[in-house]
């Protein structure tokens, strides 16, 4: 049986960096320390990724792919025949799954650094502020909600999910977050239906 072709070096380093970040976090990470841990050096990391910030952003994206249940949340939201209230609570079940906690911890650590060091993590902040909201807005629009209302409701839902992700990390109270999301799902579904039924929508 032939050997599996080696991954390109950049991909290999990215996978190893994601391993490191999920286990150790990023607050005390230096390129020299990382390079030593994964068998390379800071010059090669800069060659492939340009900067520490871009490497961290890429590693977080790589890490997110290891938690496929996160992506399942958006597939659930796209299941238009299913009532929106049910989709919202089921999507939260996917986001809040216990196996996602390592990703949530790393995500909020990077988010805190990005918020305090503007200009260093611009691509990360851009994707955080855009990606989930756009996917949820598209799901709501697919159910007949006008674009402006879909955008606002998606922003509200992402903000709620982010807050409850943080609540899970700090309190571990999954039952409490489930109660909150159930109440919010009722409200969002009701307002989405009203917006979809409005004249001219």
PDB file of C-alpha atoms in Angstrom:
ATOM      1  CA  UNK A   1       0.000   0.000   0.000  1.00  0.00           C
ATOM      2  CA  UNK A   2       1.542   3.369  -0.971  1.00  0.00           C
ATOM      3  CA  UNK A   3       2.345   5.890   1.712  1.00  0.00           C
ATOM      4  CA  UNK A   4      -0.102   8.768   2.158  1.00  0.00           C
ATOM      5  CA  UNK A   5       1.348  11.861   0.495  1.00  0.00           C
ATOM      6  CA  UNK A   6       2.777  14.315   3.000  1.00  0.00           C
ATOM      7  CA  UNK A   7       0.715  17.379   3.753  1.00  0.00           C
ATOM      8  CA  UNK A   8       2.117  20.632   2.408  1.00  0.00           C
ATOM      9  CA  UNK A   9       4.342  22.164   5.062  1.00  0.00           C
ATOM     10  CA  UNK A  10       2.059  25.129   5.719  1.00  0.00           C
ATOM     11  CA  UNK A  11      -0.899  22.820   6.315  1.00  0.00           C
ATOM     12  CA  UNK A  12       1.175  20.609   8.588  1.00  0.00           C
ATOM     13  CA  UNK A  13       2.306  23.558  10.674  1.00  0.00           C
ATOM     14  CA  UNK A  14      -1.233  24.904  10.845  1.00  0.00           C
ATOM     15  CA  UNK A  15      -2.579  21.604  12.146  1.00  0.00           C
ATOM     16  CA  UNK A  16       0.146  21.438  14.779  1.00  0.00           C
ATOM     17  CA  UNK A  17      -0.480  25.049  15.776  1.00  0.00           C
ATOM     18  CA  UNK A  18      -4.185  24.349  16.193  1.00  0.00           C
ATOM     19  CA  UNK A  19      -3.282  21.407  18.454  1.00  0.00           C
ATOM     20  CA  UNK A  20      -1.061  23.678  20.516  1.00  0.00           C
ATOM     21  CA  UNK A  21      -3.584  26.519  20.768  1.00  0.00           C
ATOM     22  CA  UNK A  22      -6.441  24.280  21.856  1.00  0.00           C
ATOM     23  CA  UNK A  23      -4.286  22.730  24.573  1.00  0.00           C
ATOM     24  CA  UNK A  24      -2.339  25.769  25.776  1.00  0.00           C
ATOM     25  CA  UNK A  25      -4.218  28.882  24.707  1.00  0.00           C
ATOM     26  CA  UNK A  26      -2.580  31.918  23.143  1.00  0.00           C
ATOM     27  CA  UNK A  27      -2.058  34.477  25.916  1.00  0.00           C
ATOM     28  CA  UNK A  28       1.522  33.389  26.638  1.00  0.00           C
ATOM     29  CA  UNK A  29       2.320  32.005  23.209  1.00  0.00           C
ATOM     30  CA  UNK A  30       5.351  33.321  21.358  1.00  0.00           C
ATOM     31  CA  UNK A  31       6.441  32.206  17.919  1.00  0.00           C
ATOM     32  CA  UNK A  32       9.695  30.951  19.405  1.00  0.00           C
ATOM     33  CA  UNK A  33       7.896  28.882  22.056  1.00  0.00           C
ATOM     34  CA  UNK A  34       5.404  27.576  19.511  1.00  0.00           C
ATOM     35  CA  UNK A  35       8.119  26.723  17.011  1.00  0.00           C
ATOM     36  CA  UNK A  36      10.034  24.772  19.624  1.00  0.00           C
ATOM     37  CA  UNK A  37       6.887  22.865  20.599  1.00  0.00           C
ATOM     38  CA  UNK A  38       5.928  21.878  17.053  1.00  0.00           C
ATOM     39  CA  UNK A  39       9.383  21.284  15.591  1.00  0.00           C
ATOM     40  CA  UNK A  40      10.029  24.413  13.550  1.00  0.00           C
ATOM     41  CA  UNK A  41      11.224  27.964  14.187  1.00  0.00           C
ATOM     42  CA  UNK A  42       9.779  31.446  14.270  1.00  0.00           C
ATOM     43  CA  UNK A  43      11.246  32.363  10.860  1.00  0.00           C
ATOM     44  CA  UNK A  44       9.403  29.539   9.114  1.00  0.00           C
ATOM     45  CA  UNK A  45       6.170  30.452  10.881  1.00  0.00           C
ATOM     46  CA  UNK A  46       6.524  34.043   9.715  1.00  0.00           C
ATOM     47  CA  UNK A  47       7.349  32.841   6.207  1.00  0.00           C
ATOM     48  CA  UNK A  48       4.147  30.815   5.945  1.00  0.00           C
ATOM     49  CA  UNK A  49       1.757  33.012   7.937  1.00  0.00           C
ATOM     50  CA  UNK A  50       3.140  36.547   7.861  1.00  0.00           C
ATOM     51  CA  UNK A  51       2.568  37.392  11.524  1.00  0.00           C
ATOM     52  CA  UNK A  52       1.685  35.869  14.851  1.00  0.00           C
ATOM     53  CA  UNK A  53      -1.803  37.377  14.618  1.00  0.00           C
ATOM     54  CA  UNK A  54      -2.522  35.867  11.207  1.00  0.00           C
ATOM     55  CA  UNK A  55      -1.233  32.514  12.446  1.00  0.00           C
ATOM     56  CA  UNK A  56      -3.555  32.623  15.459  1.00  0.00           C
ATOM     57  CA  UNK A  57      -6.506  33.579  13.244  1.00  0.00           C
ATOM     58  CA  UNK A  58      -5.739  30.714  10.849  1.00  0.00           C
ATOM     59  CA  UNK A  59      -5.251  28.278  13.726  1.00  0.00           C
ATOM     60  CA  UNK A  60      -8.620  29.188  15.217  1.00  0.00           C
ATOM     61  CA  UNK A  61     -10.302  28.600  11.853  1.00  0.00           C
ATOM     62  CA  UNK A  62      -8.488  25.270  11.582  1.00  0.00           C
ATOM     63  CA  UNK A  63      -9.537  24.372  15.117  1.00  0.00           C
ATOM     64  CA  UNK A  64     -13.192  25.147  14.414  1.00  0.00           C
ATOM     65  CA  UNK A  65     -13.186  22.457  11.739  1.00  0.00           C
ATOM     66  CA  UNK A  66     -12.451  19.889  14.429  1.00  0.00           C
ATOM     67  CA  UNK A  67     -15.788  20.577  16.056  1.00  0.00           C
ATOM     68  CA  UNK A  68     -18.195  19.648  13.265  1.00  0.00           C
ATOM     69  CA  UNK A  69     -21.213  19.856  15.521  1.00  0.00           C
ATOM     70  CA  UNK A  70     -20.770  23.655  15.431  1.00  0.00           C
ATOM     71  CA  UNK A  71     -21.402  23.615  11.700  1.00  0.00           C
ATOM     72  CA  UNK A  72     -24.443  21.429  12.280  1.00  0.00           C
ATOM     73  CA  UNK A  73     -26.117  24.404  13.955  1.00  0.00           C
ATOM     74  CA  UNK A  74     -26.330  26.234  10.650  1.00  0.00           C
ATOM     75  CA  UNK A  75     -27.617  23.176   8.790  1.00  0.00           C
ATOM     76  CA  UNK A  76     -30.373  22.981  11.408  1.00  0.00           C
ATOM     77  CA  UNK A  77     -31.223  26.652  10.893  1.00  0.00           C
ATOM     78  CA  UNK A  78     -31.507  26.059   7.133  1.00  0.00           C
ATOM     79  CA  UNK A  79     -34.126  23.306   7.620  1.00  0.00           C
ATOM     80  CA  UNK A  80     -36.998  25.575   6.546  1.00  0.00           C
ATOM     81  CA  UNK A  81     -39.904  23.089   6.943  1.00  0.00           C
ATOM     82  CA  UNK A  82     -39.097  22.840  10.646  1.00  0.00           C
ATOM     83  CA  UNK A  83     -40.649  25.533  12.895  1.00  0.00           C
ATOM     84  CA  UNK A  84     -38.194  28.336  13.592  1.00  0.00           C
ATOM     85  CA  UNK A  85     -38.584  28.047  17.357  1.00  0.00           C
ATOM     86  CA  UNK A  86     -37.512  24.411  17.196  1.00  0.00           C
ATOM     87  CA  UNK A  87     -34.612  25.209  14.869  1.00  0.00           C
ATOM     88  CA  UNK A  88     -33.252  27.849  17.232  1.00  0.00           C
ATOM     89  CA  UNK A  89     -33.305  25.557  20.265  1.00  0.00           C
ATOM     90  CA  UNK A  90     -31.878  22.609  18.315  1.00  0.00           C
ATOM     91  CA  UNK A  91     -29.119  24.807  16.877  1.00  0.00           C
ATOM     92  CA  UNK A  92     -28.236  25.921  20.389  1.00  0.00           C
ATOM     93  CA  UNK A  93     -27.990  22.255  21.401  1.00  0.00           C
ATOM     94  CA  UNK A  94     -25.329  21.892  18.706  1.00  0.00           C
ATOM     95  CA  UNK A  95     -23.426  25.029  19.711  1.00  0.00           C
ATOM     96  CA  UNK A  96     -23.560  24.193  23.423  1.00  0.00           C
ATOM     97  CA  UNK A  97     -22.461  20.560  23.106  1.00  0.00           C
ATOM     98  CA  UNK A  98     -19.879  19.698  25.751  1.00  0.00           C
ATOM     99  CA  UNK A  99     -17.315  18.618  23.161  1.00  0.00           C
ATOM    100  CA  UNK A 100     -17.228  22.203  21.848  1.00  0.00           C
ATOM    101  CA  UNK A 101     -15.971  23.706  25.121  1.00  0.00           C
ATOM    102  CA  UNK A 102     -12.245  23.643  24.163  1.00  0.00           C
ATOM    103  CA  UNK A 103     -13.081  25.703  21.094  1.00  0.00           C
ATOM    104  CA  UNK A 104     -15.256  28.138  23.060  1.00  0.00           C
ATOM    105  CA  UNK A 105     -12.475  28.738  25.594  1.00  0.00           C
ATOM    106  CA  UNK A 106      -9.917  29.442  22.878  1.00  0.00           C
ATOM    107  CA  UNK A 107     -12.348  31.607  20.925  1.00  0.00           C
ATOM    108  CA  UNK A 108     -13.031  33.923  23.850  1.00  0.00           C
ATOM    109  CA  UNK A 109      -9.357  34.122  24.760  1.00  0.00           C
ATOM    110  CA  UNK A 110      -8.515  35.303  21.241  1.00  0.00           C
ATOM    111  CA  UNK A 111     -11.537  37.621  21.206  1.00  0.00           C
ATOM    112  CA  UNK A 112     -10.350  39.291  24.410  1.00  0.00           C
ATOM    113  CA  UNK A 113      -6.890  39.894  22.943  1.00  0.00           C
ATOM    114  CA  UNK A 114      -8.403  41.195  19.714  1.00  0.00           C
ATOM    115  CA  UNK A 115     -10.679  43.627  21.528  1.00  0.00           C
ATOM    116  CA  UNK A 116      -7.762  45.124  23.476  1.00  0.00           C
ATOM    117  CA  UNK A 117      -5.264  45.150  20.635  1.00  0.00           C
ATOM    118  CA  UNK A 118      -7.168  46.661  17.737  1.00  0.00           C
ATOM    119  CA  UNK A 119      -5.292  46.524  14.468  1.00  0.00           C
ATOM    120  CA  UNK A 120      -3.537  43.266  15.318  1.00  0.00           C
ATOM    121  CA  UNK A 121      -6.461  40.884  14.794  1.00  0.00           C
ATOM    122  CA  UNK A 122      -8.564  42.746  12.220  1.00  0.00           C
ATOM    123  CA  UNK A 123      -9.299  39.694  10.064  1.00  0.00           C
ATOM    124  CA  UNK A 124     -10.414  37.728  13.114  1.00  0.00           C
ATOM    125  CA  UNK A 125     -12.676  40.521  14.351  1.00  0.00           C
ATOM    126  CA  UNK A 126     -14.122  40.904  10.876  1.00  0.00           C
ATOM    127  CA  UNK A 127     -15.052  37.254  10.627  1.00  0.00           C
ATOM    128  CA  UNK A 128     -16.432  37.170  14.189  1.00  0.00           C
ATOM    129  CA  UNK A 129     -18.693  40.107  13.458  1.00  0.00           C
ATOM    130  CA  UNK A 130     -19.849  38.816  10.091  1.00  0.00           C
ATOM    131  CA  UNK A 131     -19.821  35.069   9.480  1.00  0.00           C
ATOM    132  CA  UNK A 132     -22.409  33.697  11.902  1.00  0.00           C
ATOM    133  CA  UNK A 133     -24.696  36.714  11.450  1.00  0.00           C
ATOM    134  CA  UNK A 134     -24.711  36.377   7.662  1.00  0.00           C
ATOM    135  CA  UNK A 135     -25.465  32.660   7.803  1.00  0.00           C
ATOM    136  CA  UNK A 136     -28.341  33.140  10.232  1.00  0.00           C
ATOM    137  CA  UNK A 137     -29.726  36.103   8.282  1.00  0.00           C
ATOM    138  CA  UNK A 138     -29.734  33.971   5.131  1.00  0.00           C
ATOM    139  CA  UNK A 139     -31.648  31.235   6.975  1.00  0.00           C
ATOM    140  CA  UNK A 140     -34.250  33.729   8.194  1.00  0.00           C
ATOM    141  CA  UNK A 141     -34.570  35.310   4.757  1.00  0.00           C
ATOM    142  CA  UNK A 142     -35.131  31.838   3.339  1.00  0.00           C
ATOM    143  CA  UNK A 143     -38.206  31.667   5.546  1.00  0.00           C
ATOM    144  CA  UNK A 144     -39.628  34.860   4.074  1.00  0.00           C
ATOM    145  CA  UNK A 145     -38.312  37.395   6.591  1.00  0.00           C
ATOM    146  CA  UNK A 146     -37.380  40.680   4.855  1.00  0.00           C
ATOM    147  CA  UNK A 147     -33.660  41.370   4.711  1.00  0.00           C
ATOM    148  CA  UNK A 148     -33.543  44.245   7.204  1.00  0.00           C
ATOM    149  CA  UNK A 149     -35.538  42.320   9.799  1.00  0.00           C
ATOM    150  CA  UNK A 150     -33.556  39.142   9.121  1.00  0.00           C
ATOM    151  CA  UNK A 151     -30.300  41.012   9.675  1.00  0.00           C
ATOM    152  CA  UNK A 152     -31.504  42.452  12.985  1.00  0.00           C
ATOM    153  CA  UNK A 153     -32.859  39.150  14.272  1.00  0.00           C
ATOM    154  CA  UNK A 154     -29.677  37.352  13.221  1.00  0.00           C
ATOM    155  CA  UNK A 155     -27.570  39.921  15.078  1.00  0.00           C
ATOM    156  CA  UNK A 156     -29.706  39.413  18.172  1.00  0.00           C
ATOM    157  CA  UNK A 157     -29.436  35.638  17.954  1.00  0.00           C
ATOM    158  CA  UNK A 158     -25.660  35.664  17.488  1.00  0.00           C
ATOM    159  CA  UNK A 159     -25.285  38.046  20.428  1.00  0.00           C
ATOM    160  CA  UNK A 160     -27.428  35.709  22.525  1.00  0.00           C
ATOM    161  CA  UNK A 161     -25.434  32.649  21.499  1.00  0.00           C
ATOM    162  CA  UNK A 162     -22.139  34.396  22.237  1.00  0.00           C
ATOM    163  CA  UNK A 163     -23.358  35.449  25.661  1.00  0.00           C
ATOM    164  CA  UNK A 164     -24.592  31.973  26.475  1.00  0.00           C
ATOM    165  CA  UNK A 165     -21.351  30.412  25.238  1.00  0.00           C
ATOM    166  CA  UNK A 166     -19.546  32.609  27.745  1.00  0.00           C
ATOM    167  CA  UNK A 167     -22.080  31.672  30.415  1.00  0.00           C
ATOM    168  CA  UNK A 168     -21.381  27.991  29.800  1.00  0.00           C
ATOM    169  CA  UNK A 169     -17.646  28.557  30.230  1.00  0.00           C
ATOM    170  CA  UNK A 170     -18.038  30.533  33.436  1.00  0.00           C
ATOM    171  CA  UNK A 171     -20.994  28.841  35.133  1.00  0.00           C
ATOM    172  CA  UNK A 172     -21.357  25.455  33.472  1.00  0.00           C
ATOM    173  CA  UNK A 173     -25.118  25.847  33.906  1.00  0.00           C
ATOM    174  CA  UNK A 174     -26.373  24.194  30.740  1.00  0.00           C
ATOM    175  CA  UNK A 175     -29.940  23.924  32.043  1.00  0.00           C
ATOM    176  CA  UNK A 176     -30.001  27.667  32.677  1.00  0.00           C
ATOM    177  CA  UNK A 177     -28.821  28.472  29.168  1.00  0.00           C
ATOM    178  CA  UNK A 178     -31.433  26.118  27.735  1.00  0.00           C
ATOM    179  CA  UNK A 179     -34.209  27.958  29.596  1.00  0.00           C
ATOM    180  CA  UNK A 180     -32.992  31.291  28.248  1.00  0.00           C
ATOM    181  CA  UNK A 181     -32.730  30.051  24.669  1.00  0.00           C
ATOM    182  CA  UNK A 182     -36.217  28.505  24.822  1.00  0.00           C
ATOM    183  CA  UNK A 183     -37.733  31.824  25.878  1.00  0.00           C
ATOM    184  CA  UNK A 184     -35.736  33.775  23.314  1.00  0.00           C
ATOM    185  CA  UNK A 185     -36.651  31.313  20.551  1.00  0.00           C
ATOM    186  CA  UNK A 186     -40.339  31.962  21.166  1.00  0.00           C
ATOM    187  CA  UNK A 187     -39.816  35.709  20.914  1.00  0.00           C
ATOM    188  CA  UNK A 188     -37.579  35.595  17.828  1.00  0.00           C
ATOM    189  CA  UNK A 189     -39.881  33.160  16.020  1.00  0.00           C
ATOM    190  CA  UNK A 190     -42.910  35.340  16.760  1.00  0.00           C
ATOM    191  CA  UNK A 191     -41.201  38.494  15.499  1.00  0.00           C
ATOM    192  CA  UNK A 192     -39.865  36.701  12.428  1.00  0.00           C
ATOM    193  CA  UNK A 193     -43.383  35.533  11.569  1.00  0.00           C
ATOM    194  CA  UNK A 194     -44.748  39.054  12.017  1.00  0.00           C
ATOM    195  CA  UNK A 195     -42.042  40.497   9.753  1.00  0.00           C
ATOM    196  CA  UNK A 196     -42.627  37.821   7.102  1.00  0.00           C
ATOM    197  CA  UNK A 197     -46.375  38.503   7.111  1.00  0.00           C
ATOM    198  CA  UNK A 198     -46.053  42.298   6.897  1.00  0.00           C
ATOM    199  CA  UNK A 199     -47.412  43.923   3.716  1.00  0.00           C
ATOM    200  CA  UNK A 200     -44.734  44.241   1.062  1.00  0.00           C
ATOM    201  CA  UNK A 201     -42.472  41.646   2.616  1.00  0.00           C
TER     202      UNK A 201
END
